[in-house]
Short mmCIF file of C-alpha atoms and ligand atoms in Angstrom, two decimals:
data_model
loop_
_atom_site.label_atom_id
_atom_site.label_comp_id
_atom_site.label_asym_id
_atom_site.label_seq_id
_atom_site.Cartn_x
_atom_site.Cartn_y
_atom_site.Cartn_z
CA MET W 752 -11.55 2.30 8.19
CA THR W 753 -10.22 -0.84 9.85
CA LYS W 754 -9.89 -0.87 13.64
CA LYS W 755 -6.09 -0.73 13.40
CA GLU W 756 -6.22 2.19 10.94
CA ASN W 757 -8.43 4.05 13.43
CA ARG W 758 -6.03 3.38 16.30
CA ILE W 759 -3.02 4.49 14.27
CA GLU W 760 -4.79 7.70 13.29
CA GLU W 761 -5.82 8.41 16.86
CA ILE W 762 -2.29 7.96 18.24
CA ALA W 763 -0.71 9.79 15.30
CA ARG W 764 -2.91 12.81 16.07
CA ARG W 765 -2.36 12.64 19.83
CA ARG W 766 1.43 12.22 19.62
CA GLY W 767 2.29 14.74 16.87
CA ILE W 768 2.85 12.29 14.01
CA PHE W 769 0.19 13.35 11.43
CA TRP W 770 -3.37 14.66 11.14
CA GLN W 771 -5.74 16.07 8.57
CA SER W 772 -4.63 19.39 7.15
CA SER W 773 -6.43 22.64 8.08
CA GLU W 774 -8.05 20.73 10.93
CA ILE W 775 -9.55 23.84 12.57
CA TYR W 776 -11.58 24.40 9.37
CA GLY W 777 -12.90 20.86 9.40
CA GLY W 778 -9.97 19.27 7.52
CA VAL W 779 -9.52 18.68 3.79
CA SER W 780 -9.77 15.15 2.50
CA GLY W 781 -6.61 13.89 0.86
CA LEU W 782 -4.38 16.43 2.63
CA TYR W 783 -2.43 15.57 5.78
CA ASP W 784 0.07 17.56 7.86
CA TYR W 785 2.99 15.96 9.69
CA GLY W 786 3.53 17.05 13.29
CA HIS W 787 7.02 17.38 14.78
CA ILE W 788 7.40 13.63 15.44
CA GLY W 789 6.08 12.63 12.01
CA THR W 790 8.43 15.12 10.38
CA LEU W 791 11.43 13.63 12.21
CA ILE W 792 10.46 10.07 11.13
CA LYS W 793 9.82 11.11 7.52
CA ARG W 794 13.15 12.97 7.26
CA LYS W 795 14.94 9.89 8.60
CA TRP W 796 13.27 7.67 5.97
CA GLU W 797 14.20 10.13 3.21
CA ASN W 798 17.81 10.32 4.39
CA LEU W 799 18.14 6.52 4.57
CA TRP W 800 16.75 6.36 1.01
CA ARG W 801 19.23 9.03 -0.19
CA ARG W 802 22.23 7.37 1.47
CA TYR W 803 21.36 3.96 0.08
CA PHE W 804 20.24 4.71 -3.50
CA LEU W 805 22.70 7.51 -4.24
CA GLY W 806 25.37 5.14 -2.94
CA LEU W 807 24.62 2.58 -5.65
CA ASP W 808 26.79 4.35 -8.25
CA ASP W 809 29.36 7.18 -8.28
CA ASN W 810 27.37 8.83 -11.07
CA PHE W 811 24.07 9.07 -9.13
CA PHE W 812 23.15 12.51 -7.73
CA GLU W 813 20.24 14.35 -6.19
CA VAL W 814 18.75 17.40 -7.92
CA GLU W 815 15.97 19.75 -6.86
CA CYS W 816 13.46 20.84 -9.49
CA ARG W 817 10.35 22.99 -9.22
CA ASN W 818 6.89 21.65 -8.43
CA ILE W 819 5.32 23.86 -11.12
CA MET W 820 6.04 23.00 -14.74
CA PRO W 821 4.64 24.54 -17.96
CA GLU W 822 1.95 22.79 -19.96
CA PRO W 823 4.21 21.60 -22.84
CA VAL W 824 6.15 19.40 -20.38
CA PHE W 825 3.01 17.35 -19.80
CA LYS W 826 2.03 17.30 -23.47
CA ALA W 827 5.45 15.76 -24.09
CA SER W 828 5.24 13.27 -21.21
CA GLY W 829 1.74 12.10 -22.19
CA HIS W 830 0.13 13.17 -18.90
CA ILE W 831 -2.32 15.56 -20.58
CA ASP W 832 -3.78 12.78 -22.73
CA SER W 833 -3.24 9.70 -20.59
CA PHE W 834 -3.05 10.59 -16.87
CA VAL W 835 -6.75 10.05 -16.32
CA ASP W 836 -9.07 8.27 -13.90
CA PRO W 837 -12.50 6.80 -14.64
CA ILE W 838 -15.30 8.55 -12.73
CA THR W 839 -19.04 8.29 -12.38
CA LYS W 840 -21.49 10.84 -11.02
CA CYS W 841 -24.50 10.07 -8.82
CA LYS W 842 -27.71 11.16 -10.58
CA LYS W 843 -29.34 11.90 -7.22
CA CYS W 844 -26.76 13.56 -4.90
CA GLY W 845 -24.23 14.62 -7.57
CA SER W 846 -21.19 13.10 -5.78
CA LEU W 847 -18.28 11.90 -7.93
CA GLU W 848 -16.81 8.43 -7.40
CA ARG W 849 -13.79 6.55 -8.85
CA ALA W 850 -15.64 4.02 -10.99
CA ASP W 851 -12.91 1.35 -10.83
CA HIS W 852 -12.67 1.56 -7.02
CA LEU W 853 -16.44 1.34 -6.69
CA VAL W 854 -16.65 -1.77 -8.87
CA GLU W 855 -13.70 -3.35 -7.01
CA LYS W 856 -15.27 -2.64 -3.64
CA ASN W 857 -18.67 -4.01 -4.63
CA LEU W 858 -17.36 -7.15 -6.33
CA ASN W 859 -14.38 -7.65 -4.02
CA GLU W 860 -11.99 -8.16 -6.94
CA SER W 861 -9.27 -6.09 -8.63
CA PHE W 862 -10.25 -4.63 -12.04
CA GLU W 863 -7.36 -2.32 -12.96
CA GLY W 864 -7.14 -1.31 -16.60
CA LEU W 865 -10.84 -1.62 -17.58
CA SER W 866 -12.11 0.96 -20.10
CA ALA W 867 -14.83 3.50 -19.21
CA ASP W 868 -17.32 1.51 -21.32
CA ASP W 869 -16.47 -1.77 -19.58
CA LEU W 870 -16.89 -0.11 -16.18
CA THR W 871 -20.30 1.32 -17.17
CA LYS W 872 -21.38 -2.18 -18.26
CA MET W 873 -20.26 -3.67 -14.92
CA ILE W 874 -22.05 -0.98 -12.91
CA ARG W 875 -25.28 -1.68 -14.85
CA LYS W 876 -24.89 -5.50 -14.77
CA HIS W 877 -24.31 -5.64 -10.99
CA GLY W 878 -26.75 -2.84 -10.09
CA ILE W 879 -24.02 -0.83 -8.32
CA LYS W 880 -25.39 2.33 -6.67
CA CYS W 881 -23.97 5.53 -5.17
CA PRO W 882 -22.26 4.61 -1.86
CA LYS W 883 -23.38 7.92 -0.31
CA CYS W 884 -27.15 8.00 -1.06
CA GLY W 885 -27.99 4.81 -2.97
CA GLY W 886 -28.87 6.78 -6.10
CA GLY W 887 -28.32 5.58 -9.69
CA LEU W 888 -25.00 6.31 -11.39
CA ASP W 889 -24.20 8.08 -14.68
CA GLU W 890 -22.14 6.57 -17.50
CA VAL W 891 -18.44 6.38 -16.63
CA GLY W 892 -16.31 9.22 -17.98
CA ILE W 893 -12.67 10.17 -17.51
CA ILE W 894 -11.06 13.05 -15.66
CA ASN W 895 -7.46 14.28 -15.81
CA MET W 896 -5.74 13.94 -12.45
CA MET W 897 -3.38 16.91 -12.73
CA LEU W 898 -3.94 20.18 -10.88
CA PRO W 899 -3.83 23.09 -13.37
CA LEU W 900 -2.55 26.63 -12.70
CA MET W 901 -2.47 29.83 -14.73
CA LEU W 902 0.91 31.48 -14.16
CA GLY W 903 0.71 35.28 -14.13
CA GLY W 904 -2.89 34.92 -15.26
CA SER W 905 -2.06 33.70 -18.77
CA SER W 906 0.50 30.86 -18.98
CA PRO W 907 -1.00 27.39 -18.44
CA ALA W 908 1.03 25.19 -16.11
CA TYR W 909 0.50 22.24 -13.74
CA LEU W 910 1.62 21.13 -10.32
CA ARG W 911 3.77 18.12 -11.17
CA PRO W 912 1.99 14.77 -10.78
CA GLU W 913 5.37 12.98 -10.37
CA THR W 914 8.87 14.26 -9.57
CA ALA W 915 10.30 12.43 -12.60
CA GLN W 916 9.71 15.13 -15.24
CA GLY W 917 12.10 17.54 -13.47
CA ALA W 918 14.94 15.05 -14.00
CA TYR W 919 14.04 14.55 -17.69
CA VAL W 920 14.02 18.27 -18.54
CA SER W 921 17.35 18.69 -16.66
CA PHE W 922 18.97 15.60 -18.18
CA LEU W 923 21.01 17.22 -20.98
CA ARG W 924 22.51 19.88 -18.71
CA GLU W 925 23.53 17.34 -16.05
CA PHE W 926 24.86 14.96 -18.70
CA ASP W 927 27.14 17.76 -19.97
CA VAL W 928 28.23 18.87 -16.48
CA LEU W 929 28.95 15.27 -15.47
CA ARG W 930 31.27 14.61 -18.44
CA LYS W 931 28.78 12.75 -20.63
CA LYS W 932 28.90 9.49 -18.72
CA LEU W 933 26.20 6.79 -18.62
CA PRO W 934 24.54 5.36 -16.62
CA LEU W 935 23.63 8.67 -15.01
CA GLY W 936 21.24 8.76 -12.06
CA LEU W 937 19.22 11.84 -11.11
CA ALA W 938 17.19 11.58 -7.91
CA ILE W 939 14.46 13.91 -6.72
CA VAL W 940 12.84 13.77 -3.28
CA GLY W 941 9.87 16.09 -3.24
CA ARG W 942 6.20 16.85 -3.68
CA ALA W 943 3.78 15.48 -6.26
CA TYR W 944 0.14 16.52 -6.69
CA ARG W 945 -2.84 14.56 -7.99
CA ASN W 946 -6.47 15.55 -7.98
CA GLU W 947 -7.63 12.21 -6.56
CA ILE W 948 -11.42 11.83 -6.73
CA SER W 949 -11.60 9.51 -3.75
CA PRO W 950 -8.59 10.12 -1.51
CA ARG W 951 -8.59 7.58 1.31
CA ASN W 952 -6.70 5.47 3.81
CA LEU W 953 -4.84 8.28 5.60
CA LEU W 954 -1.38 8.79 4.01
CA ILE W 955 -1.94 6.07 1.39
CA ARG W 956 -3.98 8.01 -1.18
CA MET W 957 -3.59 11.77 -0.89
CA ARG W 958 -3.82 14.78 -3.19
CA GLU W 959 -0.43 16.20 -2.16
CA PHE W 960 2.28 13.73 -1.26
CA ASP W 961 6.03 13.12 -1.50
CA GLN W 962 7.95 10.85 -3.79
CA ALA W 963 11.57 9.71 -3.77
CA GLU W 964 12.41 8.84 -7.36
CA LEU W 965 15.67 7.92 -9.04
CA GLN W 966 15.82 8.20 -12.83
CA ILE W 967 18.66 6.11 -14.25
CA PHE W 968 19.58 7.14 -17.82
CA PHE W 969 21.41 4.35 -19.64
CA ASN W 970 22.49 3.05 -23.03
CA PRO W 971 19.66 0.72 -24.20
CA GLY W 972 22.27 -1.41 -25.98
CA MET W 973 23.54 -2.38 -22.52
CA ILE W 974 20.24 -3.34 -20.92
CA ASN W 975 21.37 -6.94 -20.56
CA GLU W 976 24.47 -6.00 -18.59
CA HIS W 977 25.35 -4.74 -15.15
CA GLY W 978 28.91 -4.71 -13.79
CA ASP W 979 27.78 -5.84 -10.32
CA PHE W 980 25.25 -8.47 -11.39
CA GLY W 981 27.54 -11.29 -10.26
CA ARG W 982 27.09 -10.11 -6.67
CA VAL W 983 23.34 -10.72 -6.78
CA SER W 984 22.96 -13.56 -9.29
CA SER W 985 22.01 -16.14 -6.63
CA TYR W 986 20.08 -13.67 -4.47
CA LYS W 987 16.40 -14.65 -4.31
CA LEU W 988 13.74 -12.11 -5.20
CA ARG W 989 10.26 -12.33 -3.67
CA VAL W 990 7.95 -11.97 -6.65
CA MET W 991 4.31 -12.37 -7.60
CA PRO W 992 4.10 -12.57 -11.40
CA VAL W 993 0.78 -11.98 -13.21
CA SER W 994 0.42 -15.76 -13.56
CA SER W 995 0.28 -16.12 -9.73
CA ARG W 996 -2.24 -13.34 -9.21
CA LYS W 997 -5.21 -15.66 -8.59
CA SER W 998 -3.39 -17.91 -6.12
CA GLY W 999 -1.75 -14.90 -4.45
CA ILE W 1000 1.44 -16.95 -3.98
CA THR W 1001 4.75 -15.14 -3.66
CA HIS W 1002 7.63 -17.05 -5.27
CA GLU W 1003 11.31 -16.85 -4.40
CA ILE W 1004 13.26 -16.71 -7.65
CA SER W 1005 16.99 -16.14 -8.01
CA CYS W 1006 18.13 -13.05 -9.93
CA SER W 1007 19.80 -15.24 -12.55
CA ASP W 1008 16.49 -17.08 -13.15
CA MET W 1009 14.63 -13.77 -13.32
CA THR W 1010 16.84 -12.74 -16.25
CA LYS W 1011 14.96 -15.33 -18.37
CA LYS W 1012 12.02 -12.93 -18.15
CA LEU W 1013 13.59 -9.49 -17.56
CA PRO W 1014 16.82 -7.69 -18.57
CA LYS W 1015 19.82 -7.90 -16.22
CA PHE W 1016 19.91 -4.12 -15.66
CA TYR W 1017 16.30 -4.28 -14.43
CA VAL W 1018 16.76 -7.37 -12.26
CA TYR W 1019 19.92 -5.98 -10.60
CA HIS W 1020 17.96 -2.95 -9.43
CA MET W 1021 15.09 -5.15 -8.18
CA ALA W 1022 17.65 -6.89 -5.96
CA MET W 1023 18.96 -3.57 -4.66
CA ILE W 1024 15.43 -2.41 -3.86
CA GLN W 1025 14.58 -5.64 -2.03
CA LYS W 1026 17.82 -5.37 -0.03
CA PHE W 1027 16.84 -1.80 0.96
CA TYR W 1028 13.59 -3.10 2.47
CA LEU W 1029 14.93 -6.27 4.05
CA GLU W 1030 18.42 -5.25 5.15
CA ILE W 1031 18.24 -1.48 5.72
CA LEU W 1032 14.64 -1.14 6.95
CA GLY W 1033 14.52 -4.60 8.54
CA VAL W 1034 11.17 -5.53 6.93
CA ALA W 1035 10.28 -9.21 7.52
CA PRO W 1036 10.68 -11.04 4.17
CA GLU W 1037 7.09 -12.33 4.20
CA LYS W 1038 5.84 -8.71 4.34
CA PHE W 1039 7.58 -7.70 1.11
CA ARG W 1040 7.02 -8.64 -2.52
CA PHE W 1041 7.31 -7.39 -6.09
CA LYS W 1042 4.02 -7.58 -8.00
CA GLU W 1043 4.08 -7.71 -11.78
CA LEU W 1044 1.61 -5.49 -13.59
CA GLY W 1045 -0.10 -6.86 -16.69
CA ASP W 1046 -0.48 -5.21 -20.11
CA GLU W 1047 -3.70 -3.41 -19.16
CA GLU W 1048 -2.44 -2.31 -15.76
CA ARG W 1049 0.96 -0.82 -16.56
CA ALA W 1050 1.41 2.96 -16.43
CA PHE W 1051 1.17 4.38 -19.97
CA TYR W 1052 4.93 5.11 -20.10
CA ASN W 1053 6.18 1.68 -18.98
CA LYS W 1054 7.45 -1.35 -20.87
CA TYR W 1055 8.20 -3.38 -17.72
CA HIS W 1056 6.45 -2.51 -14.47
CA TRP W 1057 6.66 -4.32 -11.14
CA ASP W 1058 5.37 -2.67 -7.96
CA MET W 1059 6.96 -2.99 -4.54
CA GLU W 1060 4.30 -3.99 -2.03
CA LEU W 1061 4.33 -4.14 1.78
CA CYS W 1062 1.83 -6.04 3.86
CA MET W 1063 -0.08 -3.69 6.17
CA ASP W 1064 -2.65 -5.14 8.57
CA SER W 1065 -4.52 -1.84 8.79
CA MET W 1066 -5.00 -1.96 4.99
CA ASP W 1067 -6.06 -5.62 5.01
CA GLY W 1068 -2.94 -6.89 3.25
CA PHE W 1069 -0.40 -5.94 0.61
CA ARG W 1070 -0.37 -2.36 -0.73
CA GLU W 1071 1.81 -0.69 -3.34
CA VAL W 1072 4.53 1.56 -1.91
CA GLY W 1073 6.63 2.03 -5.05
CA GLY W 1074 7.47 0.71 -8.48
CA ILE W 1075 10.37 -0.18 -10.74
CA HIS W 1076 9.58 1.24 -14.16
CA TYR W 1077 11.36 0.67 -17.46
CA ARG W 1078 10.20 3.88 -19.23
CA THR W 1079 12.33 3.28 -22.38
CA ASP W 1080 12.91 6.60 -24.27
CA HIS W 1081 9.22 7.51 -23.84
CA ASP W 1082 9.91 10.73 -21.92
CA LEU W 1083 13.12 11.98 -23.59
CA SER W 1084 11.67 11.33 -27.07
CA GLY W 1085 8.48 13.14 -26.08
CA HIS W 1086 10.47 16.16 -24.85
CA MET W 1087 12.57 16.11 -28.03
CA LYS W 1088 9.41 16.24 -30.16
CA VAL W 1089 7.62 18.98 -28.23
CA SER W 1090 10.60 21.20 -27.25
CA GLY W 1091 12.59 20.68 -30.44
CA THR W 1092 15.74 19.96 -28.35
CA ASP W 1093 17.81 17.05 -29.63
CA MET W 1094 17.98 14.46 -26.83
CA ASN W 1095 20.45 12.21 -28.62
CA VAL W 1096 23.77 11.67 -26.90
CA PHE W 1097 27.02 10.21 -28.17
CA SER W 1098 28.35 7.48 -25.92
CA ASP W 1099 30.15 4.13 -26.30
CA GLY W 1100 30.82 5.05 -29.95
CA LYS W 1101 27.11 5.40 -30.79
CA LYS W 1102 24.45 8.08 -31.08
CA PHE W 1103 21.15 7.31 -29.30
CA ILE W 1104 18.44 8.62 -27.02
CA PRO W 1105 19.12 7.21 -23.53
CA HIS W 1106 16.53 4.94 -21.97
CA VAL W 1107 15.32 5.37 -18.40
CA LEU W 1108 14.92 2.95 -15.54
CA GLU W 1109 12.92 4.62 -12.79
CA LEU W 1110 13.02 3.53 -9.13
CA SER W 1111 9.93 5.23 -7.74
CA PHE W 1112 8.89 5.33 -4.06
CA GLY W 1113 5.98 7.08 -2.34
CA VAL W 1114 7.53 8.55 0.82
CA ASP W 1115 4.26 8.90 2.75
CA ARG W 1116 3.10 5.37 1.90
CA ASN W 1117 6.45 4.01 3.05
CA VAL W 1118 6.34 6.01 6.28
CA TYR W 1119 2.78 4.81 6.90
CA ALA W 1120 3.82 1.22 6.20
CA MET W 1121 6.60 1.51 8.80
CA LEU W 1122 4.07 2.81 11.35
CA ASP W 1123 1.61 0.03 10.47
CA MET W 1124 4.18 -2.76 10.62
CA GLY W 1125 5.61 -1.43 13.90
CA PHE W 1126 2.31 -0.78 15.65
CA THR W 1127 1.79 -3.08 18.63
CA GLU W 1128 -0.61 -3.03 21.55
CA GLU W 1129 0.38 -5.22 24.49
CA ASN W 1130 -0.72 -5.78 28.01
CA VAL W 1131 2.22 -5.64 30.41
CA LYS W 1132 1.36 -6.51 34.03
CA GLY W 1133 -2.21 -5.30 33.60
CA GLU W 1134 -1.21 -2.07 31.90
CA GLU W 1135 -1.76 -1.34 28.23
CA ARG W 1136 1.43 -0.65 26.24
CA VAL W 1137 1.24 0.97 22.80
CA ILE W 1138 4.45 0.90 20.76
CA PHE W 1139 5.58 1.92 17.32
CA ARG W 1140 8.37 -0.63 16.77
CA LEU W 1141 10.00 1.45 14.06
CA PRO W 1142 13.36 0.31 12.69
CA ARG W 1143 15.97 1.84 15.03
CA ALA W 1144 17.32 3.95 12.19
CA LEU W 1145 13.88 5.61 11.89
CA SER W 1146 13.50 6.38 15.60
CA PRO W 1147 12.43 10.06 15.69
CA PHE W 1148 15.09 10.77 18.34
CA ASP W 1149 18.45 9.07 18.80
CA CYS W 1150 17.47 8.55 22.44
CA ALA W 1151 15.26 9.79 25.28
CA VAL W 1152 16.76 11.00 28.58
CA PHE W 1153 14.81 10.94 31.86
CA PRO W 1154 15.63 11.60 35.52
CA LEU W 1155 14.14 8.78 37.67
CA VAL W 1156 12.70 11.50 39.93
CA ASN W 1157 12.91 15.29 39.71
CA ARG W 1158 14.98 15.78 42.85
CA GLU W 1159 18.25 14.90 44.64
CA GLY W 1160 20.23 16.23 41.68
CA MET W 1161 18.94 13.56 39.25
CA ASP W 1162 17.09 16.15 37.15
CA ALA W 1163 20.18 18.37 36.89
CA LYS W 1164 22.35 15.36 35.92
CA ALA W 1165 19.81 14.20 33.30
CA ALA W 1166 19.68 17.71 31.82
CA GLU W 1167 23.49 17.77 31.68
CA ILE W 1168 23.59 14.39 29.86
CA LYS W 1169 20.95 15.65 27.42
CA ARG W 1170 23.03 18.79 26.70
CA ASN W 1171 26.19 16.74 26.16
CA MET W 1172 24.51 14.32 23.76
CA ALA W 1173 22.84 17.19 21.86
CA SER W 1174 26.20 18.98 21.55
CA MET W 1175 27.48 15.86 19.76
CA GLY W 1176 24.77 16.24 17.14
CA MET W 1177 22.28 13.74 18.59
CA ALA W 1178 18.54 14.38 18.62
CA VAL W 1179 17.49 13.86 22.24
CA PHE W 1180 13.97 13.68 23.70
CA TYR W 1181 14.03 15.01 27.27
CA ASP W 1182 11.05 14.24 29.47
CA SER W 1183 10.76 14.93 33.20
CA SER W 1184 6.99 15.08 33.66
CA GLY W 1185 4.83 12.37 35.27
CA SER W 1186 6.14 9.07 36.64
CA ILE W 1187 9.03 7.15 35.04
CA GLY W 1188 6.50 4.54 33.81
CA ARG W 1189 4.52 7.21 31.96
CA ARG W 1190 7.68 8.61 30.40
CA TYR W 1191 8.55 5.17 29.00
CA ARG W 1192 4.99 4.86 27.64
CA ARG W 1193 5.22 8.25 25.92
CA ALA W 1194 8.57 7.35 24.36
CA ASP W 1195 7.17 3.96 23.21
CA GLU W 1196 4.18 5.66 21.59
CA ILE W 1197 6.39 7.83 19.38
CA GLY W 1198 8.76 4.97 18.58
CA VAL W 1199 11.92 6.15 20.45
CA ALA W 1200 14.16 3.09 20.37
CA ALA W 1201 16.52 3.83 23.31
CA CYS W 1202 15.74 5.41 26.70
CA ILE W 1203 18.38 6.57 29.18
CA THR W 1204 17.44 6.96 32.86
CA VAL W 1205 19.45 8.81 35.49
CA ASP W 1206 18.98 7.38 38.97
CA SER W 1207 20.70 7.53 42.38
CA GLU W 1208 23.47 5.16 41.15
CA THR W 1209 24.34 7.69 38.45
CA LEU W 1210 25.21 10.27 41.05
CA LYS W 1211 27.56 7.77 42.76
CA ASP W 1212 29.32 6.02 39.86
CA GLY W 1213 28.31 7.84 36.63
CA THR W 1214 26.35 4.90 35.19
CA VAL W 1215 22.83 5.21 33.74
CA THR W 1216 20.32 2.60 32.56
CA LEU W 1217 19.88 2.14 28.83
CA ARG W 1218 16.55 0.51 27.91
CA ASP W 1219 15.61 -1.10 24.62
CA ARG W 1220 12.06 -0.16 23.54
CA ASP W 1221 11.29 -3.56 22.01
CA SER W 1222 12.59 -6.04 24.57
CA MET W 1223 12.39 -3.63 27.55
CA LYS W 1224 15.81 -5.05 28.51
CA GLN W 1225 18.01 -2.66 30.48
CA VAL W 1226 21.76 -2.44 30.78
CA ARG W 1227 23.97 -0.13 32.86
CA VAL W 1228 26.30 2.04 30.82
CA HIS W 1229 28.81 4.66 31.91
CA GLU W 1230 27.73 8.12 30.79
CA LYS W 1231 31.01 8.66 28.94
CA ASP W 1232 30.29 5.57 26.78
CA LEU W 1233 26.75 6.67 25.91
CA PRO W 1234 27.36 8.37 22.53
CA GLU W 1235 29.16 5.31 21.15
CA LYS W 1236 26.62 2.84 22.64
CA ILE W 1237 23.73 4.81 21.14
CA ARG W 1238 25.40 4.87 17.74
CA VAL W 1239 26.00 1.11 17.84
CA PHE W 1240 22.42 0.51 19.03
CA ALA W 1241 20.96 2.68 16.21
CA SER W 1242 22.86 0.60 13.68
CA GLY W 1243 20.78 -2.39 14.81
CA ALA W 1244 23.47 -4.18 16.83
CA ASP W 1245 22.72 -5.90 20.13
CA ILE W 1246 24.30 -4.08 23.07
CA TYR W 1247 23.32 -6.51 25.83
N1 GAP B 908 7.08 8.52 -11.51
C1 GAP B 908 6.31 7.34 -11.50
C2 GAP B 908 5.12 7.44 -10.67
O1 GAP B 908 4.74 8.51 -10.25
P1 GAP B 908 3.22 6.05 -9.59
O2 GAP B 908 3.04 4.57 -9.46
O3 GAP B 908 2.09 6.82 -10.15
O4 GAP B 908 4.54 6.24 -10.46
C3 GAP B 908 4.77 6.22 -7.51
O5 GAP B 908 3.62 6.65 -8.19
C4 GAP B 908 4.48 6.04 -6.04
O6 GAP B 908 3.96 7.25 -5.50
C5 GAP B 908 3.41 4.99 -5.74
O7 GAP B 908 3.96 3.70 -5.72
C6 GAP B 908 2.94 5.43 -4.38
O8 GAP B 908 3.83 4.95 -3.38
C7 GAP B 908 3.06 6.94 -4.45
N2 GAP B 908 1.73 7.52 -4.72
C8 GAP B 908 1.08 7.57 -5.90
N3 GAP B 908 -0.10 8.19 -5.77
C9 GAP B 908 -0.22 8.53 -4.46
C10 GAP B 908 -1.22 9.20 -3.68
N4 GAP B 908 -2.33 9.65 -4.25
N5 GAP B 908 -1.00 9.38 -2.36
C11 GAP B 908 0.15 8.93 -1.78
N6 GAP B 908 1.12 8.31 -2.47
C12 GAP B 908 0.95 8.10 -3.78
#
């Protein structure tokens, strides 16, 4: 673990953000629980995602499908045959390791897409040993990453490894209900399960995690069109194509230039994704990029595959947080073959199987990235200040309310303000313990963006101080104006 990763974990545990699951039994690797603060932040991220991506088209909707799906679903999708990881077993201590990760770590280079045979050759050539005991390693084999179940003792099923399949098996029904219109978007925000051999890096590689995925079903004959493309044609995408992998350089290329390489429908959605990160989440441009995946690296269902990556110091650089996947008719055709249900639709005067563009995001990785990018340790007048500078829209509470001291009626007034704000639907963090300085520190450590303090002036003229977490600037505001000021502040506007 890097030093920053350690610090984030320590504060996350201490402040109710996240910690290892079943902690009192020693924890389970690859499983993390969110505490009350982490849950508030995660819900906010999910709701921002919903508002933004469902807002892209009147025919985009959220659905909720089960986490358990029967075996034929995954025969059809290809997960039974192809959703595999290369592993090697230590001949001495018996521990299992992800062979590709081991080779990458030892040679300090990325080797995605190598076959089991190639990985065995590299392990032998470079004398790579078991990281736990130094023992020799077996030939590399493959293991399926899905978690199997036996429903009622006899029906084979799996915990879904991606939310996507729920949307594919529901497609025909929704297409009928929604008056047979394309493009049709079906979003699912929910759990996915993968039996990762080497879960690691806190929320980054887990065995149970959340995804927010939007499956856009469209007419493949229209892949080079999008009604709103004109609005983004000169917008510059931050991209790292395969050809720039060695140099690591991120290029800025306009959407219209990107259409020389990729279809318009795909490029338009890249622009919308980048805008989500830069304009809605306020990510600094240099911390975001799309990374192209090469032929050997692409997921087995993808024709075009670019990952969204965010730069996280605690992870030593850019890490994947999502992907934009052109899955063609891979899934619907697979389900047609295995289930016998005709997936053809009649639209725009033609009969065809719709193609799918998938916008896929890992919720936990995105939440972790926000914590990483916002994490700051400063020394203010000799005192250490730890802050999660989360985007204001992800602040776990809309505001914190404190009395300056717990006497002279300030505590009663602060409690009254808290009740009023809460009755207007705001999430308010009330804290009256310790000194005012400590209350600010506690609020900073959980990322609360705005703090309201009731002092002796409040009792005379009804004004309170409103403090900005990031600049520590304070302004006096009348209590009756607070709800509006807090709303404006949360939207990112300057109120000073
Ligand atoms: N439906 C497509 C799909 O599942 P993926 O690249 O395998 O594609 C999508 O996963 C996203 O899910 C990733 O970009 C990542 O953010 C997240 N993810 C994948 N495996 C994960 C894991 N083991 N732990 C946490 N997040 C994970």
